[in-house]
mmCIF file of C-alpha atoms in Angstrom:
data_model
loop_
_atom_site.group_PDB
_atom_site.id
_atom_site.type_symbol
_atom_site.label_atom_id
_atom_site.label_comp_id
_atom_site.label_asym_id
_atom_site.label_seq_id
_atom_site.Cartn_x
_atom_site.Cartn_y
_atom_site.Cartn_z
ATOM 1 C CA MET A 1490 17.867 7.946 9.452
ATOM 2 C CA LYS A 1491 14.171 7.441 8.895
ATOM 3 C CA THR A 1492 12.198 5.100 11.141
ATOM 4 C CA SER A 1493 8.852 3.433 10.605
ATOM 5 C CA ALA A 1494 6.086 4.085 13.096
ATOM 6 C CA VAL A 1495 5.386 1.337 15.631
ATOM 7 C CA PRO A 1496 2.811 1.182 18.416
ATOM 8 C CA ALA A 1497 4.077 2.310 21.817
ATOM 9 C CA ILE A 1498 3.514 0.349 24.993
ATOM 10 C CA GLY A 1499 5.045 2.095 27.989
ATOM 11 C CA ALA A 1500 8.818 2.469 27.955
ATOM 12 C CA ALA A 1501 9.355 -0.239 25.353
ATOM 13 C CA ILE A 1502 7.914 -0.234 21.857
ATOM 14 C CA VAL A 1503 6.748 -3.527 20.442
ATOM 15 C CA THR A 1504 6.112 -4.351 16.801
ATOM 16 C CA PHE A 1505 3.404 -6.966 16.182
ATOM 17 C CA ALA A 1506 3.136 -9.078 13.068
ATOM 18 C CA THR A 1507 -0.200 -8.825 11.307
ATOM 19 C CA SER A 1508 -0.102 -12.242 9.658
ATOM 20 C CA MET A 1509 -1.690 -15.348 11.172
ATOM 21 C CA LEU A 1510 -1.113 -19.013 10.721
ATOM 22 C CA GLY A 1511 -4.141 -19.980 8.671
ATOM 23 C CA GLY A 1512 -5.659 -23.370 8.048
ATOM 24 C CA CYS A 1513 -7.718 -24.814 5.219
ATOM 25 C CA GLY A 1514 -11.149 -26.332 5.591
ATOM 26 C CA GLY A 1515 -13.692 -26.297 8.366
ATOM 27 C CA HIS A 1516 -11.878 -28.890 10.500
ATOM 28 C CA SER A 1517 -8.491 -27.173 10.751
ATOM 29 C CA ARG A 1518 -7.038 -26.359 14.153
ATOM 30 C CA PRO A 1519 -7.461 -22.776 15.401
ATOM 31 C CA ALA A 1520 -4.756 -20.472 14.102
ATOM 32 C CA ALA A 1521 -2.231 -19.029 16.525
ATOM 33 C CA HIS A 1522 -2.843 -15.341 17.041
ATOM 34 C CA VAL A 1523 -2.186 -12.481 19.420
ATOM 35 C CA VAL A 1524 -4.309 -12.473 22.588
ATOM 36 C CA GLU A 1525 -3.935 -9.334 24.658
ATOM 37 C CA ARG A 1526 -5.423 -7.695 27.746
ATOM 38 C CA ALA A 1527 -4.425 -4.697 29.900
ATOM 39 C CA ARG A 1528 -5.361 -3.347 33.327
ATOM 40 C CA PRO A 1529 -3.956 -0.798 35.783
ATOM 41 C CA ALA A 1530 -1.649 -2.449 38.316
ATOM 42 C CA MET A 1531 0.992 -1.140 40.741
ATOM 43 C CA GLY A 1532 0.615 2.401 39.465
ATOM 44 C CA SER A 1533 1.214 1.489 35.802
ATOM 45 C CA GLU A 1534 -0.528 -0.274 32.967
ATOM 46 C CA LEU A 1535 -0.038 -4.038 33.067
ATOM 47 C CA ARG A 1536 -0.253 -5.410 29.526
ATOM 48 C CA LEU A 1537 -0.289 -9.170 28.888
ATOM 49 C CA THR A 1538 0.161 -10.671 25.433
ATOM 50 C CA ALA A 1539 0.266 -14.290 24.253
ATOM 51 C CA TRP A 1540 0.823 -15.841 20.847
ATOM 52 C CA THR A 1541 -1.386 -18.899 21.030
ATOM 53 C CA ALA A 1542 -4.176 -20.899 19.422
ATOM 54 C CA ASP A 1543 -5.838 -21.487 22.819
ATOM 55 C CA GLU A 1544 -7.372 -18.133 23.667
ATOM 56 C CA ALA A 1545 -9.396 -19.462 26.598
ATOM 57 C CA ALA A 1546 -6.273 -20.853 28.318
ATOM 58 C CA ALA A 1547 -4.435 -17.579 27.732
ATOM 59 C CA LEU A 1548 -7.254 -15.524 29.234
ATOM 60 C CA ALA A 1549 -7.389 -17.783 32.292
ATOM 61 C CA ALA A 1550 -3.642 -17.299 32.736
ATOM 62 C CA PHE A 1551 -4.096 -13.545 32.354
ATOM 63 C CA ASP A 1552 -6.655 -13.542 35.170
ATOM 64 C CA ALA A 1553 -4.197 -15.411 37.407
ATOM 65 C CA VAL A 1554 -1.486 -12.835 36.689
ATOM 66 C CA PHE A 1555 -3.791 -9.873 37.323
ATOM 67 C CA ALA A 1556 -4.701 -11.464 40.680
ATOM 68 C CA GLU A 1557 -1.025 -12.031 41.518
ATOM 69 C CA PHE A 1558 -0.158 -8.394 40.855
ATOM 70 C CA GLU A 1559 -3.033 -7.375 43.127
ATOM 71 C CA ARG A 1560 -1.813 -9.731 45.890
ATOM 72 C CA LEU A 1561 1.751 -8.391 45.704
ATOM 73 C CA ASP A 1562 0.602 -4.783 45.586
ATOM 74 C CA ALA A 1563 -1.365 -5.329 48.797
ATOM 75 C CA LEU A 1564 1.886 -6.472 50.445
ATOM 76 C CA MET A 1565 4.343 -3.951 49.002
ATOM 77 C CA SER A 1566 2.472 -0.700 48.399
ATOM 78 C CA VAL A 1567 2.989 2.394 50.532
ATOM 79 C CA TRP A 1568 -0.567 3.430 49.637
ATOM 80 C CA ARG A 1569 -2.430 0.303 50.786
ATOM 81 C CA PRO A 1570 -3.391 0.308 54.502
ATOM 82 C CA GLY A 1571 -2.030 -2.709 56.335
ATOM 83 C CA SER A 1572 0.663 -3.545 53.760
ATOM 84 C CA ASP A 1573 3.850 -5.220 54.972
ATOM 85 C CA VAL A 1574 5.857 -2.174 53.897
ATOM 86 C CA LEU A 1575 3.712 0.233 55.886
ATOM 87 C CA ARG A 1576 3.972 -2.011 58.970
ATOM 88 C CA LEU A 1577 7.751 -2.109 58.567
ATOM 89 C CA ASN A 1578 7.933 1.677 58.259
ATOM 90 C CA ALA A 1579 5.677 2.230 61.264
ATOM 91 C CA ALA A 1580 8.044 0.186 63.436
ATOM 92 C CA ALA A 1581 11.205 2.032 62.341
ATOM 93 C CA GLY A 1582 13.611 2.481 65.245
ATOM 94 C CA ASP A 1583 11.475 0.301 67.522
ATOM 95 C CA ARG A 1584 11.408 -3.380 66.591
ATOM 96 C CA PRO A 1585 11.806 -5.962 63.811
ATOM 97 C CA VAL A 1586 8.642 -6.798 61.880
ATOM 98 C CA ALA A 1587 7.564 -10.201 60.556
ATOM 99 C CA LEU A 1588 7.019 -9.997 56.799
ATOM 100 C CA GLN A 1589 5.673 -12.275 54.098
ATOM 101 C CA PRO A 1590 8.307 -14.316 52.198
ATOM 102 C CA ASP A 1591 7.768 -12.305 49.005
ATOM 103 C CA VAL A 1592 8.657 -9.072 50.777
ATOM 104 C CA ILE A 1593 11.708 -10.610 52.454
ATOM 105 C CA GLU A 1594 12.897 -11.847 49.055
ATOM 106 C CA VAL A 1595 12.445 -8.423 47.437
ATOM 107 C CA LEU A 1596 14.297 -6.700 50.289
ATOM 108 C CA THR A 1597 17.145 -9.219 50.028
ATOM 109 C CA ILE A 1598 17.499 -8.678 46.280
ATOM 110 C CA ALA A 1599 17.366 -4.918 46.816
ATOM 111 C CA ARG A 1600 20.209 -5.184 49.314
ATOM 112 C CA GLN A 1601 22.358 -7.024 46.765
ATOM 113 C CA VAL A 1602 21.685 -4.405 44.077
ATOM 114 C CA SER A 1603 22.479 -1.635 46.585
ATOM 115 C CA GLU A 1604 25.866 -3.220 47.205
ATOM 116 C CA TRP A 1605 26.557 -3.620 43.469
ATOM 117 C CA THR A 1606 25.687 0.038 42.827
ATOM 118 C CA ASP A 1607 27.472 1.557 45.847
ATOM 119 C CA GLY A 1608 24.122 2.456 47.356
ATOM 120 C CA THR A 1609 22.827 4.502 44.429
ATOM 121 C CA PHE A 1610 19.875 2.123 44.320
ATOM 122 C CA ALA A 1611 18.237 1.917 47.750
ATOM 123 C CA VAL A 1612 14.684 1.053 48.773
ATOM 124 C CA THR A 1613 15.242 3.319 51.783
ATOM 125 C CA PHE A 1614 14.750 6.337 49.491
ATOM 126 C CA GLY A 1615 11.267 6.373 51.042
ATOM 127 C CA ALA A 1616 12.654 8.821 53.606
ATOM 128 C CA LEU A 1617 12.566 11.446 50.838
ATOM 129 C CA SER A 1618 9.382 10.399 49.046
ATOM 130 C CA ASP A 1619 7.163 12.909 50.842
ATOM 131 C CA LEU A 1620 9.582 15.716 49.887
ATOM 132 C CA TRP A 1621 10.123 14.807 46.238
ATOM 133 C CA ARG A 1622 6.619 13.754 45.216
ATOM 134 C CA PHE A 1623 6.442 11.783 41.992
ATOM 135 C CA ASP A 1624 3.775 9.163 42.744
ATOM 136 C CA HIS A 1625 0.096 10.008 42.284
ATOM 137 C CA ASP A 1626 0.782 12.813 44.791
ATOM 138 C CA GLN A 1627 3.078 14.629 42.328
ATOM 139 C CA ASP A 1628 2.856 18.362 43.012
ATOM 140 C CA ASN A 1629 5.708 19.739 40.841
ATOM 141 C CA THR A 1630 7.438 21.466 43.749
ATOM 142 C CA ILE A 1631 11.126 21.526 44.692
ATOM 143 C CA PRO A 1632 11.627 20.773 48.391
ATOM 144 C CA ASP A 1633 13.721 22.863 50.764
ATOM 145 C CA PRO A 1634 17.357 21.705 50.269
ATOM 146 C CA ALA A 1635 18.042 22.013 54.000
ATOM 147 C CA ILE A 1636 15.250 19.583 54.848
ATOM 148 C CA VAL A 1637 16.458 17.181 52.149
ATOM 149 C CA ARG A 1638 20.018 17.239 53.560
ATOM 150 C CA GLU A 1639 18.648 16.570 57.020
ATOM 151 C CA ARG A 1640 16.786 13.505 55.756
ATOM 152 C CA LEU A 1641 19.613 12.008 53.676
ATOM 153 C CA PRO A 1642 21.145 9.892 56.500
ATOM 154 C CA LEU A 1643 17.760 8.155 56.826
ATOM 155 C CA ALA A 1644 18.012 6.974 53.198
ATOM 156 C CA ASP A 1645 21.138 4.851 53.795
ATOM 157 C CA TYR A 1646 20.360 1.277 52.697
ATOM 158 C CA ARG A 1647 22.675 -0.075 55.405
ATOM 159 C CA GLY A 1648 20.131 1.015 57.994
ATOM 160 C CA LEU A 1649 17.797 -1.781 56.894
ATOM 161 C CA GLU A 1650 18.449 -5.128 58.609
ATOM 162 C CA ILE A 1651 17.013 -8.317 57.091
ATOM 163 C CA ASP A 1652 16.823 -11.637 58.935
ATOM 164 C CA ALA A 1653 15.736 -14.046 56.202
ATOM 165 C CA ARG A 1654 15.748 -17.058 58.539
ATOM 166 C CA ALA A 1655 13.424 -15.357 61.023
ATOM 167 C CA GLY A 1656 11.403 -13.705 58.246
ATOM 168 C CA THR A 1657 11.824 -10.240 59.734
ATOM 169 C CA ALA A 1658 13.231 -6.852 58.800
ATOM 170 C CA PHE A 1659 14.144 -3.848 60.910
ATOM 171 C CA LEU A 1660 14.726 -0.169 60.121
ATOM 172 C CA ARG A 1661 17.298 0.969 62.649
ATOM 173 C CA ARG A 1662 16.346 4.640 62.924
ATOM 174 C CA LYS A 1663 13.054 6.416 63.437
ATOM 175 C CA GLY A 1664 12.079 8.259 60.294
ATOM 176 C CA MET A 1665 13.502 5.620 57.963
ATOM 177 C CA ARG A 1666 11.076 4.349 55.335
ATOM 178 C CA VAL A 1667 11.140 1.632 52.703
ATOM 179 C CA HIS A 1668 9.554 2.242 49.296
ATOM 180 C CA LEU A 1669 9.537 -0.632 46.790
ATOM 181 C CA GLY A 1670 8.545 1.448 43.775
ATOM 182 C CA GLY A 1671 11.922 0.800 42.160
ATOM 183 C CA ILE A 1672 11.831 -2.996 42.351
ATOM 184 C CA GLY A 1673 8.333 -4.272 43.122
ATOM 185 C CA LYS A 1674 7.024 -4.355 39.540
ATOM 186 C CA GLY A 1675 10.067 -6.283 38.374
ATOM 187 C CA TYR A 1676 9.455 -8.914 41.044
ATOM 188 C CA ALA A 1677 5.797 -9.140 40.043
ATOM 189 C CA VAL A 1678 6.780 -9.608 36.382
ATOM 190 C CA ASP A 1679 8.998 -12.551 37.370
ATOM 191 C CA ARG A 1680 6.105 -14.076 39.311
ATOM 192 C CA ALA A 1681 3.896 -13.621 36.238
ATOM 193 C CA VAL A 1682 6.465 -15.416 34.064
ATOM 194 C CA ALA A 1683 6.401 -18.379 36.450
ATOM 195 C CA LEU A 1684 2.592 -18.437 36.405
ATOM 196 C CA PHE A 1685 2.434 -18.388 32.609
ATOM 197 C CA ARG A 1686 4.958 -21.204 32.310
ATOM 198 C CA SER A 1687 3.121 -23.299 34.912
ATOM 199 C CA ARG A 1688 -0.016 -22.999 32.775
ATOM 200 C CA GLY A 1689 1.717 -24.130 29.615
ATOM 201 C CA LEU A 1690 2.171 -20.786 27.862
ATOM 202 C CA LYS A 1691 5.455 -20.613 25.968
ATOM 203 C CA ASP A 1692 5.140 -17.570 23.703
ATOM 204 C CA PHE A 1693 4.164 -14.428 25.603
ATOM 205 C CA MET A 1694 5.003 -10.898 26.684
ATOM 206 C CA ILE A 1695 4.445 -9.242 30.073
ATOM 207 C CA GLN A 1696 4.867 -5.494 30.492
ATOM 208 C CA ALA A 1697 4.340 -3.418 33.617
ATOM 209 C CA GLY A 1698 5.401 0.163 32.960
ATOM 210 C CA GLY A 1699 9.057 0.055 31.940
ATOM 211 C CA ASP A 1700 9.515 -3.586 32.976
ATOM 212 C CA LEU A 1701 9.019 -6.173 30.272
ATOM 213 C CA TYR A 1702 9.633 -9.896 29.764
ATOM 214 C CA VAL A 1703 9.262 -11.815 26.514
ATOM 215 C CA ALA A 1704 9.239 -15.590 26.111
ATOM 216 C CA GLY A 1705 9.482 -17.761 23.029
ATOM 217 C CA VAL A 1706 8.408 -16.316 19.699
ATOM 218 C CA LYS A 1707 5.634 -14.401 17.968
ATOM 219 C CA ASP A 1708 4.611 -15.746 14.572
ATOM 220 C CA GLY A 1709 7.747 -17.893 14.490
ATOM 221 C CA ARG A 1710 10.162 -15.023 15.159
ATOM 222 C CA PRO A 1711 11.687 -13.423 18.262
ATOM 223 C CA TRP A 1712 9.804 -10.486 19.722
ATOM 224 C CA ARG A 1713 10.965 -7.175 18.248
ATOM 225 C CA LEU A 1714 11.331 -4.543 20.950
ATOM 226 C CA GLY A 1715 12.152 -0.871 20.660
ATOM 227 C CA ILE A 1716 13.870 1.485 23.084
ATOM 228 C CA ARG A 1717 11.937 4.709 23.407
ATOM 229 C CA ASP A 1718 13.536 7.959 22.339
ATOM 230 C CA PRO A 1719 13.859 9.753 25.724
ATOM 231 C CA ARG A 1720 13.072 13.172 24.246
ATOM 232 C CA GLY A 1721 10.885 12.121 21.326
ATOM 233 C CA PRO A 1722 7.170 11.295 21.114
ATOM 234 C CA ALA A 1723 6.002 8.336 23.211
ATOM 235 C CA ASP A 1724 5.632 6.147 20.109
ATOM 236 C CA ARG A 1725 9.140 6.742 18.718
ATOM 237 C CA SER A 1726 12.044 4.337 19.240
ATOM 238 C CA PHE A 1727 15.675 5.026 18.452
ATOM 239 C CA ALA A 1728 16.865 1.407 18.630
ATOM 240 C CA GLN A 1729 15.413 -2.081 18.182
ATOM 241 C CA LEU A 1730 16.319 -5.522 19.493
ATOM 242 C CA ASP A 1731 14.965 -9.001 18.709
ATOM 243 C CA LEU A 1732 14.634 -10.940 21.956
ATOM 244 C CA SER A 1733 13.357 -14.291 23.235
ATOM 245 C CA ASP A 1734 13.255 -15.470 26.853
ATOM 246 C CA GLY A 1735 14.606 -12.394 28.551
ATOM 247 C CA THR A 1736 13.732 -9.206 30.346
ATOM 248 C CA PHE A 1737 13.949 -5.724 28.907
ATOM 249 C CA SER A 1738 13.708 -2.990 31.527
ATOM 250 C CA THR A 1739 13.986 0.757 30.950
ATOM 251 C CA SER A 1740 14.372 3.535 33.512
ATOM 252 C CA GLY A 1741 14.090 7.056 32.146
ATOM 253 C CA ASP A 1742 13.669 10.636 33.235
ATOM 254 C CA TYR A 1743 10.625 11.162 30.991
ATOM 255 C CA GLU A 1744 7.841 9.170 32.676
ATOM 256 C CA ARG A 1745 7.360 11.098 35.917
ATOM 257 C CA PHE A 1746 8.866 14.572 35.771
ATOM 258 C CA PHE A 1747 8.252 18.293 35.639
ATOM 259 C CA MET A 1748 10.178 21.186 34.113
ATOM 260 C CA LYS A 1749 11.074 24.335 36.016
ATOM 261 C CA ASP A 1750 13.300 27.159 34.769
ATOM 262 C CA GLY A 1751 14.418 24.954 31.883
ATOM 263 C CA ARG A 1752 15.537 22.118 34.174
ATOM 264 C CA ARG A 1753 14.039 18.631 34.334
ATOM 265 C CA TYR A 1754 13.103 17.193 37.743
ATOM 266 C CA HIS A 1755 12.183 13.501 37.784
ATOM 267 C CA HIS A 1756 11.575 10.542 40.081
ATOM 268 C CA ILE A 1757 15.000 8.819 40.015
ATOM 269 C CA LEU A 1758 16.756 10.374 43.009
ATOM 270 C CA ASP A 1759 20.508 10.442 43.569
ATOM 271 C CA LEU A 1760 20.716 9.777 47.298
ATOM 272 C CA ARG A 1761 24.263 11.093 47.428
ATOM 273 C CA VAL A 1762 22.923 14.632 46.922
ATOM 274 C CA GLY A 1763 19.181 14.284 47.484
ATOM 275 C CA GLU A 1764 18.160 15.453 44.007
ATOM 276 C CA PRO A 1765 17.072 13.852 40.737
ATOM 277 C CA ALA A 1766 20.017 12.162 39.003
ATOM 278 C CA ARG A 1767 21.527 14.230 36.182
ATOM 279 C CA LEU A 1768 23.926 12.013 34.227
ATOM 280 C CA CYS A 1769 21.553 9.904 32.092
ATOM 281 C CA ARG A 1770 18.326 10.205 30.133
ATOM 282 C CA SER A 1771 17.499 6.500 29.974
ATOM 283 C CA VAL A 1772 18.964 3.109 30.822
ATOM 284 C CA THR A 1773 17.697 -0.139 29.297
ATOM 285 C CA LEU A 1774 18.903 -3.460 30.681
ATOM 286 C CA VAL A 1775 18.597 -6.930 29.167
ATOM 287 C CA THR A 1776 18.979 -9.952 31.447
ATOM 288 C CA ASP A 1777 17.020 -13.007 32.590
ATOM 289 C CA ARG A 1778 15.300 -11.662 35.740
ATOM 290 C CA ALA A 1779 13.001 -8.662 35.672
ATOM 291 C CA VAL A 1780 13.482 -7.922 39.363
ATOM 292 C CA LEU A 1781 17.227 -7.457 38.879
ATOM 293 C CA ALA A 1782 16.794 -5.389 35.721
ATOM 294 C CA ASP A 1783 14.180 -3.161 37.383
ATOM 295 C CA ALA A 1784 16.391 -2.255 40.340
ATOM 296 C CA LEU A 1785 19.732 -2.295 38.566
ATOM 297 C CA ALA A 1786 18.567 0.036 35.780
ATOM 298 C CA LYS A 1787 17.929 2.746 38.362
ATOM 299 C CA GLY A 1788 21.295 2.253 40.051
ATOM 300 C CA VAL A 1789 23.069 2.444 36.682
ATOM 301 C CA PHE A 1790 21.071 5.572 35.786
ATOM 302 C CA ILE A 1791 22.305 7.300 38.941
ATOM 303 C CA LEU A 1792 25.909 6.104 38.580
ATOM 304 C CA GLY A 1793 26.045 7.695 35.132
ATOM 305 C CA PRO A 1794 27.150 6.429 31.720
ATOM 306 C CA GLU A 1795 30.803 5.590 32.415
ATOM 307 C CA LYS A 1796 30.489 3.987 35.856
ATOM 308 C CA GLY A 1797 27.124 2.496 34.921
ATOM 309 C CA MET A 1798 28.430 0.804 31.781
ATOM 310 C CA ALA A 1799 31.483 -0.463 33.686
ATOM 311 C CA LEU A 1800 29.109 -2.158 36.148
ATOM 312 C CA ILE A 1801 27.022 -3.659 33.329
ATOM 313 C CA GLU A 1802 30.150 -5.129 31.745
ATOM 314 C CA LYS A 1803 31.213 -6.552 35.106
ATOM 315 C CA LEU A 1804 27.975 -8.388 35.888
ATOM 316 C CA PRO A 1805 27.497 -11.757 34.128
ATOM 317 C CA GLY A 1806 24.361 -12.101 32.015
ATOM 318 C CA VAL A 1807 23.583 -8.372 32.061
ATOM 319 C CA GLU A 1808 23.620 -6.167 28.946
ATOM 320 C CA GLY A 1809 22.532 -2.591 28.527
ATOM 321 C CA VAL A 1810 21.976 0.562 26.497
ATOM 322 C CA ILE A 1811 22.509 3.994 28.048
ATOM 323 C CA VAL A 1812 21.470 7.372 26.691
ATOM 324 C CA SER A 1813 23.602 9.913 28.529
ATOM 325 C CA ALA A 1814 22.636 13.436 29.564
ATOM 326 C CA THR A 1815 24.668 14.667 26.582
ATOM 327 C CA ASN A 1816 22.631 12.391 24.251
ATOM 328 C CA ASP A 1817 25.432 9.888 23.641
ATOM 329 C CA VAL A 1818 24.359 6.243 23.183
ATOM 330 C CA LEU A 1819 26.468 3.610 24.948
ATOM 331 C CA VAL A 1820 25.935 -0.074 24.099
ATOM 332 C CA SER A 1821 27.377 -2.970 26.117
ATOM 333 C CA SER A 1822 29.683 -5.452 24.408
ATOM 334 C CA GLY A 1823 27.131 -8.272 24.416
ATOM 335 C CA LEU A 1824 24.574 -6.214 22.444
ATOM 336 C CA LYS A 1825 26.911 -4.928 19.757
ATOM 337 C CA GLY A 1826 25.892 -6.477 16.459
ATOM 338 C CA LYS A 1827 22.446 -7.336 17.908
ATOM 339 C CA LEU A 1828 21.014 -3.906 18.682
ATOM 340 C CA ASN A 1829 19.814 -1.978 15.649
ATOM 341 C CA VAL A 1830 20.162 1.777 16.223
ATOM 342 C CA VAL A 1831 17.664 3.216 13.750
ATOM 343 C CA ALA A 1832 17.935 6.917 14.621
ATOM 344 C CA THR A 1833 19.834 9.386 16.734
ATOM 345 C CA PRO A 1834 17.828 10.164 19.895
ATOM 346 C CA THR A 1835 16.173 13.561 19.941
ATOM 347 C CA ASP A 1836 18.282 16.140 21.768
ATOM 348 C CA ALA A 1837 16.386 18.382 24.193
ATOM 349 C CA PRO A 1838 16.516 19.361 27.907
#
């Protein structure tokens, strides 16, 4: 099939209407239009969009969201000195650490997703993050398998204890490390949604990397979102979905990766074997909380298409689209008849 070109924004592709609601005469109310700003945040581009006639109010809300992402990054980053996560990691095997409520909440949600996914999603993958380097320290090297195997027991999510009442967390073994790169942006997107709503915005989009939330409508219609072709150009989608008031989160093996000897190595690690997961090319989840979609998409990716789709069908309020390693497209029951598959994904290593 032939697809029309649409502008790409991160892992999702969004089509904007070009028409505006016009008025007649010099005393008409301002027309609703797209207001948009973008900044780097949490290692990705944070793009904020509102459909509104009050541009000044939208821009003030944008500033509040940019500040909130900065506040959360200072708590959850492994690259920011003094962050809660770095303090927790430094005390591994020694003592519980008092953490801010946001961090406790993220760790608690992560624990739930780890249990749902049989531990394939785990924030304790930080024990391997200096071996497999896919952050801004990416060096395109394959670590020694013996060292990886030695570290694997330190990546067990069950070694992280959370005492929500006391506001503390504890890593039981020295060498354990938490890394919130697989869930932190989703949590921040949810916080941004709450901020926008508290300021009266009803029609908006928030995207941080592969994590996206849309609310209300754009030009009177639901937001049209595209799922990126995992092996195609960055601006090509293979499927489209109209969505209002929901999150749309994609995890793929094409954002942070390198190729060696014809094999793709990427940032989504299967902690059962200590290597990049091999069974999927991308997973897109649709639900009502970005933090759940962010973490769960990675767990589903690692589980693979069959087990991953079985989990999606089991969880209430969660739908998904999986592109398998063999380029098959699996669509959950709740999206059938709603998702428009416009092309077969490109097939390549």
